[in-house]
mmCIF file of C-alpha atoms in Angstrom:
data_model
loop_
_atom_site.group_PDB
_atom_site.id
_atom_site.type_symbol
_atom_site.label_atom_id
_atom_site.label_comp_id
_atom_site.label_asym_id
_atom_site.label_seq_id
_atom_site.Cartn_x
_atom_site.Cartn_y
_atom_site.Cartn_z
ATOM 1 C CA MET Z 462 253.260 -50.761 17.074
ATOM 2 C CA ASN Z 463 256.122 -49.357 15.035
ATOM 3 C CA ILE Z 464 255.169 -45.864 13.901
ATOM 4 C CA ARG Z 465 256.996 -46.437 10.621
ATOM 5 C CA LYS Z 466 254.399 -49.031 9.641
ATOM 6 C CA TRP Z 467 251.474 -46.653 10.045
ATOM 7 C CA PRO Z 468 251.578 -45.204 6.499
ATOM 8 C CA GLU Z 469 251.687 -48.722 5.059
ATOM 9 C CA LEU Z 470 248.764 -49.837 7.243
ATOM 10 C CA ILE Z 471 246.743 -46.738 6.395
ATOM 11 C CA VAL Z 472 247.250 -47.298 2.670
ATOM 12 C CA SER Z 473 246.447 -51.021 2.955
ATOM 13 C CA TYR Z 474 243.241 -50.507 4.937
ATOM 14 C CA SER Z 475 242.190 -47.619 2.704
ATOM 15 C CA VAL Z 476 242.557 -49.777 -0.405
ATOM 16 C CA MET Z 477 240.683 -52.670 1.230
ATOM 17 C CA THR Z 478 237.892 -50.376 2.434
ATOM 18 C CA PHE Z 479 237.560 -48.796 -1.004
ATOM 19 C CA THR Z 480 237.455 -52.242 -2.661
ATOM 20 C CA VAL Z 481 234.742 -53.454 -0.271
ATOM 21 C CA LEU Z 482 232.631 -50.338 -0.791
ATOM 22 C CA VAL Z 483 232.941 -50.502 -4.581
ATOM 23 C CA SER Z 484 231.945 -54.182 -4.505
ATOM 24 C CA ILE Z 485 229.036 -53.896 -2.073
ATOM 25 C CA PHE Z 486 227.520 -50.536 -3.037
ATOM 26 C CA PRO Z 487 225.977 -51.599 -6.403
ATOM 27 C CA ILE Z 488 224.343 -54.655 -4.798
ATOM 28 C CA LEU Z 489 223.045 -52.623 -1.855
ATOM 29 C CA TRP Z 490 221.732 -49.944 -4.218
ATOM 30 C CA ILE Z 491 219.870 -52.527 -6.312
ATOM 31 C CA LEU Z 492 218.389 -54.076 -3.152
ATOM 32 C CA LEU Z 493 217.168 -50.758 -1.750
ATOM 33 C CA SER Z 494 215.844 -49.625 -5.136
ATOM 34 C CA SER Z 495 213.775 -52.802 -5.453
ATOM 35 C CA PHE Z 496 211.723 -51.632 -2.444
ATOM 36 C CA LYS Z 497 211.129 -48.131 -3.807
ATOM 37 C CA SER Z 498 208.493 -46.848 -6.182
ATOM 38 C CA ASN Z 499 209.334 -45.634 -9.667
ATOM 39 C CA LYS Z 500 208.762 -42.065 -8.529
ATOM 40 C CA GLU Z 501 211.201 -42.426 -5.630
ATOM 41 C CA ILE Z 502 213.862 -43.938 -7.900
ATOM 42 C CA LEU Z 503 213.563 -41.165 -10.490
ATOM 43 C CA ASN Z 504 213.386 -38.308 -7.972
ATOM 44 C CA ASP Z 505 216.234 -39.463 -5.730
ATOM 45 C CA PRO Z 506 218.027 -42.648 -6.874
ATOM 46 C CA PHE Z 507 220.223 -42.821 -3.760
ATOM 47 C CA SER Z 508 217.621 -42.221 -1.058
ATOM 48 C CA LEU Z 509 216.391 -44.902 1.332
ATOM 49 C CA PRO Z 510 212.978 -46.467 0.606
ATOM 50 C CA LYS Z 511 210.092 -44.940 2.557
ATOM 51 C CA LYS Z 512 208.729 -48.422 3.266
ATOM 52 C CA ILE Z 513 209.657 -52.044 2.626
ATOM 53 C CA ASP Z 514 207.328 -53.318 -0.087
ATOM 54 C CA PHE Z 515 207.733 -56.788 -1.621
ATOM 55 C CA GLN Z 516 205.094 -56.193 -4.289
ATOM 56 C CA ALA Z 517 207.718 -55.875 -7.039
ATOM 57 C CA TYR Z 518 209.090 -59.327 -6.210
ATOM 58 C CA MET Z 519 205.585 -60.807 -6.241
ATOM 59 C CA ASP Z 520 204.874 -59.184 -9.610
ATOM 60 C CA VAL Z 521 208.096 -60.520 -11.118
ATOM 61 C CA PHE Z 522 207.289 -64.081 -10.071
ATOM 62 C CA THR Z 523 203.578 -64.035 -10.938
ATOM 63 C CA GLN Z 524 203.408 -61.955 -14.123
ATOM 64 C CA TYR Z 525 206.555 -62.699 -16.113
ATOM 65 C CA ASN Z 526 207.243 -66.448 -15.741
ATOM 66 C CA PHE Z 527 210.300 -65.502 -13.725
ATOM 67 C CA LEU Z 528 210.138 -68.731 -11.733
ATOM 68 C CA GLY Z 529 210.331 -70.783 -14.939
ATOM 69 C CA TYR Z 530 213.423 -68.929 -16.137
ATOM 70 C CA PHE Z 531 214.910 -69.147 -12.650
ATOM 71 C CA MET Z 532 214.450 -72.930 -12.544
ATOM 72 C CA ASN Z 533 215.922 -73.283 -16.049
ATOM 73 C CA SER Z 534 219.049 -71.379 -15.036
ATOM 74 C CA MET Z 535 219.355 -73.251 -11.750
ATOM 75 C CA PHE Z 536 218.965 -76.674 -13.372
ATOM 76 C CA ILE Z 537 221.419 -75.933 -16.194
ATOM 77 C CA ALA Z 538 223.998 -74.294 -13.907
ATOM 78 C CA ILE Z 539 223.894 -77.071 -11.289
ATOM 79 C CA ALA Z 540 223.882 -79.946 -13.801
ATOM 80 C CA SER Z 541 226.750 -78.539 -15.866
ATOM 81 C CA THR Z 542 228.770 -77.693 -12.748
ATOM 82 C CA LEU Z 543 228.374 -81.161 -11.226
ATOM 83 C CA ILE Z 544 229.315 -82.892 -14.487
ATOM 84 C CA ALA Z 545 232.318 -80.621 -15.007
ATOM 85 C CA LEU Z 546 233.393 -80.886 -11.377
ATOM 86 C CA PHE Z 547 233.426 -84.687 -11.492
ATOM 87 C CA ILE Z 548 235.476 -84.759 -14.713
ATOM 88 C CA TYR Z 549 237.905 -82.003 -13.730
ATOM 89 C CA THR Z 550 238.386 -83.356 -10.208
ATOM 90 C CA MET Z 551 239.465 -86.670 -11.689
ATOM 91 C CA ALA Z 552 241.719 -84.879 -14.173
ATOM 92 C CA GLY Z 553 243.206 -82.665 -11.459
ATOM 93 C CA TYR Z 554 243.912 -85.752 -9.364
ATOM 94 C CA ILE Z 555 245.707 -87.448 -12.263
ATOM 95 C CA PHE Z 556 247.743 -84.331 -13.079
ATOM 96 C CA GLY Z 557 248.607 -83.753 -9.430
ATOM 97 C CA LYS Z 558 249.433 -87.280 -8.296
ATOM 98 C CA PHE Z 559 250.746 -89.256 -11.264
ATOM 99 C CA ASN Z 560 253.691 -88.919 -13.619
ATOM 100 C CA PHE Z 561 253.345 -89.965 -17.245
ATOM 101 C CA ARG Z 562 254.824 -89.044 -20.601
ATOM 102 C CA GLY Z 563 253.442 -85.828 -22.033
ATOM 103 C CA LYS Z 564 251.900 -84.769 -18.710
ATOM 104 C CA SER Z 565 253.221 -81.199 -18.784
ATOM 105 C CA PHE Z 566 252.332 -80.707 -22.449
ATOM 106 C CA LEU Z 567 248.802 -82.011 -21.916
ATOM 107 C CA PHE Z 568 248.274 -79.801 -18.870
ATOM 108 C CA ILE Z 569 249.497 -76.735 -20.771
ATOM 109 C CA LEU Z 570 247.228 -77.675 -23.671
ATOM 110 C CA CYS Z 571 244.235 -77.766 -21.315
ATOM 111 C CA THR Z 572 245.043 -74.548 -19.468
ATOM 112 C CA ILE Z 573 245.987 -72.548 -22.561
ATOM 113 C CA THR Z 574 242.275 -72.346 -23.379
ATOM 114 C CA LEU Z 575 242.251 -69.377 -20.983
ATOM 115 C CA LEU Z 576 243.829 -67.396 -23.817
ATOM 116 C CA ILE Z 577 241.033 -68.216 -26.270
ATOM 117 C CA PRO Z 578 238.088 -65.770 -26.070
ATOM 118 C CA GLY Z 579 234.711 -67.405 -25.615
ATOM 119 C CA TYR Z 580 233.321 -65.659 -28.689
ATOM 120 C CA ALA Z 581 236.066 -67.188 -30.853
ATOM 121 C CA ARG Z 582 234.633 -70.647 -30.159
ATOM 122 C CA ALA Z 583 231.075 -69.717 -31.071
ATOM 123 C CA GLN Z 584 231.112 -70.993 -34.664
ATOM 124 C CA PRO Z 585 232.553 -74.483 -33.977
ATOM 125 C CA ILE Z 586 230.368 -74.898 -30.877
ATOM 126 C CA PHE Z 587 227.257 -73.873 -32.810
ATOM 127 C CA THR Z 588 228.127 -76.308 -35.618
ATOM 128 C CA ILE Z 589 228.687 -79.184 -33.188
ATOM 129 C CA ILE Z 590 225.398 -78.528 -31.389
ATOM 130 C CA MET Z 591 223.518 -78.422 -34.699
ATOM 131 C CA ASN Z 592 225.141 -81.667 -35.883
ATOM 132 C CA LEU Z 593 224.195 -83.354 -32.604
ATOM 133 C CA ASP Z 594 220.616 -82.144 -33.083
ATOM 134 C CA LEU Z 595 220.684 -80.461 -29.675
ATOM 135 C CA TYR Z 596 219.816 -76.927 -30.762
ATOM 136 C CA ASP Z 597 217.304 -75.206 -28.474
ATOM 137 C CA THR Z 598 217.611 -77.779 -25.691
ATOM 138 C CA LYS Z 599 218.807 -77.612 -22.110
ATOM 139 C CA ALA Z 600 221.211 -80.456 -22.906
ATOM 140 C CA ALA Z 601 223.047 -78.189 -25.360
ATOM 141 C CA LEU Z 602 223.684 -75.557 -22.707
ATOM 142 C CA ILE Z 603 224.692 -78.175 -20.129
ATOM 143 C CA LEU Z 604 227.170 -79.690 -22.585
ATOM 144 C CA VAL Z 605 228.654 -76.313 -23.522
ATOM 145 C CA TYR Z 606 228.756 -74.966 -19.964
ATOM 146 C CA ALA Z 607 230.466 -78.131 -18.720
ATOM 147 C CA SER Z 608 233.416 -77.256 -20.954
ATOM 148 C CA PHE Z 609 233.692 -73.737 -19.528
ATOM 149 C CA GLY Z 610 236.125 -73.101 -16.724
ATOM 150 C CA MET Z 611 238.245 -76.147 -17.557
ATOM 151 C CA ALA Z 612 241.569 -74.306 -17.392
ATOM 152 C CA LEU Z 613 240.966 -72.524 -14.093
ATOM 153 C CA ALA Z 614 239.350 -75.578 -12.488
ATOM 154 C CA LEU Z 615 242.245 -77.844 -13.484
ATOM 155 C CA PHE Z 616 244.758 -75.329 -12.170
ATOM 156 C CA ILE Z 617 243.016 -75.064 -8.770
ATOM 157 C CA LEU Z 618 242.317 -78.784 -8.405
ATOM 158 C CA ARG Z 619 245.803 -79.836 -9.443
ATOM 159 C CA LEU Z 620 247.304 -77.593 -6.760
ATOM 160 C CA SER Z 621 244.852 -78.978 -4.203
ATOM 161 C CA PHE Z 622 245.904 -82.575 -4.854
ATOM 162 C CA ILE Z 623 249.611 -81.697 -5.021
ATOM 163 C CA ALA Z 624 249.298 -80.216 -1.516
ATOM 164 C CA ILE Z 625 248.149 -83.590 -0.130
ATOM 165 C CA PRO Z 626 251.159 -85.630 1.097
ATOM 166 C CA LYS Z 627 251.871 -88.724 -0.978
ATOM 167 C CA ASP Z 628 252.567 -90.601 2.260
ATOM 168 C CA LEU Z 629 248.817 -90.837 2.804
ATOM 169 C CA ASP Z 630 248.353 -92.493 -0.588
ATOM 170 C CA GLU Z 631 251.193 -94.909 0.087
ATOM 171 C CA SER Z 632 249.799 -95.823 3.511
ATOM 172 C CA ALA Z 633 246.364 -96.473 2.022
ATOM 173 C CA LEU Z 634 247.954 -98.546 -0.749
ATOM 174 C CA ILE Z 635 249.796 -100.672 1.815
ATOM 175 C CA ASP Z 636 246.485 -101.223 3.625
ATOM 176 C CA GLY Z 637 245.081 -102.662 0.412
ATOM 177 C CA ALA Z 638 243.132 -99.666 -0.879
ATOM 178 C CA GLY Z 639 242.649 -99.445 -4.627
ATOM 179 C CA PHE Z 640 242.660 -96.453 -6.961
ATOM 180 C CA TRP Z 641 239.037 -95.432 -6.367
ATOM 181 C CA ARG Z 642 239.199 -95.846 -2.598
ATOM 182 C CA ILE Z 643 242.359 -93.738 -2.372
ATOM 183 C CA PHE Z 644 240.731 -91.108 -4.570
ATOM 184 C CA TRP Z 645 237.339 -90.964 -2.802
ATOM 185 C CA ASN Z 646 238.244 -91.711 0.811
ATOM 186 C CA VAL Z 647 241.722 -90.198 1.136
ATOM 187 C CA ASN Z 648 242.161 -87.369 -1.373
ATOM 188 C CA MET Z 649 238.651 -86.041 -1.925
ATOM 189 C CA PRO Z 650 237.995 -85.030 1.726
ATOM 190 C CA LEU Z 651 241.362 -83.270 1.939
ATOM 191 C CA ALA Z 652 240.833 -81.425 -1.347
ATOM 192 C CA LYS Z 653 237.325 -80.178 -0.525
ATOM 193 C CA SER Z 654 238.446 -76.546 -0.262
ATOM 194 C CA GLY Z 655 239.839 -76.592 -3.805
ATOM 195 C CA ILE Z 656 236.817 -78.502 -5.089
ATOM 196 C CA SER Z 657 234.468 -75.961 -3.474
ATOM 197 C CA THR Z 658 236.392 -73.064 -5.009
ATOM 198 C CA ALA Z 659 236.391 -74.583 -8.490
ATOM 199 C CA GLY Z 660 232.720 -75.484 -8.130
ATOM 200 C CA ILE Z 661 231.543 -72.029 -7.109
ATOM 201 C CA LEU Z 662 233.564 -70.333 -9.859
ATOM 202 C CA MET Z 663 232.095 -72.642 -12.496
ATOM 203 C CA PHE Z 664 228.569 -72.275 -11.097
ATOM 204 C CA LEU Z 665 228.734 -68.475 -11.099
ATOM 205 C CA ASN Z 666 230.081 -68.446 -14.650
ATOM 206 C CA ASN Z 667 227.334 -70.812 -15.819
ATOM 207 C CA TRP Z 668 224.634 -68.962 -13.883
ATOM 208 C CA ASN Z 669 225.536 -65.592 -15.411
ATOM 209 C CA GLU Z 670 226.356 -66.794 -18.954
ATOM 210 C CA TYR Z 671 224.432 -64.889 -21.618
ATOM 211 C CA PHE Z 672 226.011 -65.223 -25.060
ATOM 212 C CA TYR Z 673 225.682 -68.976 -25.658
ATOM 213 C CA ALA Z 674 222.281 -69.103 -23.975
ATOM 214 C CA LEU Z 675 221.170 -66.503 -26.520
ATOM 215 C CA ILE Z 676 222.511 -68.199 -29.663
ATOM 216 C CA LEU Z 677 221.759 -71.821 -28.694
ATOM 217 C CA THR Z 678 218.150 -71.411 -27.535
ATOM 218 C CA THR Z 679 215.103 -69.750 -29.026
ATOM 219 C CA SER Z 680 212.053 -71.105 -27.202
ATOM 220 C CA GLU Z 681 210.756 -69.638 -23.969
ATOM 221 C CA LYS Z 682 210.730 -73.041 -22.233
ATOM 222 C CA ASN Z 683 214.543 -73.236 -22.483
ATOM 223 C CA ARG Z 684 215.264 -69.575 -21.813
ATOM 224 C CA THR Z 685 217.633 -68.733 -18.950
ATOM 225 C CA LEU Z 686 217.524 -65.732 -16.627
ATOM 226 C CA PRO Z 687 220.290 -63.645 -18.260
ATOM 227 C CA VAL Z 688 218.505 -63.912 -21.617
ATOM 228 C CA ALA Z 689 215.102 -63.357 -20.020
ATOM 229 C CA LEU Z 690 216.307 -60.074 -18.530
ATOM 230 C CA GLU Z 691 216.697 -58.795 -22.082
ATOM 231 C CA PHE Z 692 212.980 -59.366 -22.645
ATOM 232 C CA PHE Z 693 212.106 -57.993 -19.216
ATOM 233 C CA ASN Z 694 213.308 -54.558 -20.361
ATOM 234 C CA GLU Z 695 210.407 -54.446 -22.808
ATOM 235 C CA ALA Z 696 207.928 -56.229 -20.562
ATOM 236 C CA PHE Z 697 208.538 -53.951 -17.586
ATOM 237 C CA SER Z 698 207.997 -50.818 -19.715
ATOM 238 C CA TYR Z 699 210.463 -48.793 -17.658
ATOM 239 C CA ASN Z 700 209.164 -50.149 -14.361
ATOM 240 C CA TYR Z 701 212.498 -49.833 -12.607
ATOM 241 C CA THR Z 702 211.225 -51.277 -9.340
ATOM 242 C CA ARG Z 703 210.448 -54.614 -10.972
ATOM 243 C CA MET Z 704 213.685 -54.541 -12.940
ATOM 244 C CA PHE Z 705 215.710 -54.082 -9.759
ATOM 245 C CA ALA Z 706 213.728 -56.857 -8.073
ATOM 246 C CA ALA Z 707 214.521 -59.198 -10.972
ATOM 247 C CA LEU Z 708 218.202 -58.220 -10.879
ATOM 248 C CA MET Z 709 218.320 -58.898 -7.139
ATOM 249 C CA MET Z 710 216.905 -62.380 -7.643
ATOM 250 C CA VAL Z 711 219.585 -63.062 -10.255
ATOM 251 C CA ILE Z 712 222.358 -61.889 -7.926
ATOM 252 C CA LEU Z 713 221.077 -63.589 -4.755
ATOM 253 C CA PRO Z 714 221.906 -67.277 -5.533
ATOM 254 C CA GLY Z 715 225.571 -66.516 -6.161
ATOM 255 C CA ILE Z 716 225.849 -64.576 -2.903
ATOM 256 C CA MET Z 717 224.134 -67.332 -0.921
ATOM 257 C CA ILE Z 718 226.342 -70.069 -2.361
ATOM 258 C CA TYR Z 719 229.501 -68.094 -1.665
ATOM 259 C CA VAL Z 720 228.426 -67.461 1.942
ATOM 260 C CA LEU Z 721 227.898 -71.200 2.419
ATOM 261 C CA VAL Z 722 231.330 -72.203 1.090
ATOM 262 C CA GLN Z 723 233.402 -69.089 1.844
ATOM 263 C CA GLU Z 724 235.511 -70.924 4.443
ATOM 264 C CA GLN Z 725 236.560 -73.557 1.894
ATOM 265 C CA VAL Z 726 237.277 -70.870 -0.703
ATOM 266 C CA GLN Z 727 239.502 -68.950 1.702
ATOM 267 C CA GLN Z 728 241.349 -72.140 2.662
ATOM 268 C CA SER Z 729 241.918 -72.939 -1.002
ATOM 269 C CA VAL Z 730 243.309 -69.472 -1.732
ATOM 270 C CA ALA Z 731 245.598 -69.643 1.307
ATOM 271 C CA SER Z 732 246.883 -73.137 0.506
ATOM 272 C CA SER Z 733 247.439 -72.217 -3.149
ATOM 273 C CA GLY Z 734 249.518 -69.256 -2.072
ATOM 274 C CA VAL Z 735 251.666 -71.423 0.175
ATOM 275 C CA LYS Z 736 252.061 -74.457 -2.056
ATOM 276 C CA GLY Z 737 251.922 -72.815 -5.492
#
């Protein structure tokens, strides 16, 4: 290896190692703390637990309706993600494969929403939900969450469909395939990495969303986990072990989903870098 490249490699690996440690350490600390007693956490926050005790997790699920909030968040996040993914996949396919008047302007109009802060849309969204008589319902959150992530999802999906050679579409068309068959059987399988990436980003955003879940719901039956954690602070009465256990259960689904689709996400990032 060329000795001149050593400083560059050392810097690169140092930055990557630092980034990994900064990303993993908080999660690992929360996990270890969830197995420790309150006394252990207060005396030495960074020590290892003396024993592995799942009592805090059992208490969270049995005493605080955690499972109900968990199921609410899971249902709302999955439903809104699937609805949004279907709509934005179709839109990304149209933007990536077809030419029509006003295409560029319309795409810019959709993606420019990235520049609009979420809080700036609170008043019109609240008014629309009230007029539709959907306040304090899961349907309200599903409808609102489905609109989140539109810009980023369209950008990723459009690039995914652009990367698919048009020769495949033309061959399928010659064989007598129609619009839907070309979309479902030809393009969808080849764009699965981009679809997976857009899906996981939207799911994580919907799973962790707090602000709109707070202002659009009031009843406990429609409460999501991020909002419930606010009430857990009072309910736990400074029981840090249970708080860390609850936090770990909020973090875990996102980690598990990413592990399942990480290969597709990496492929999407690589192909976007080459084609974009």
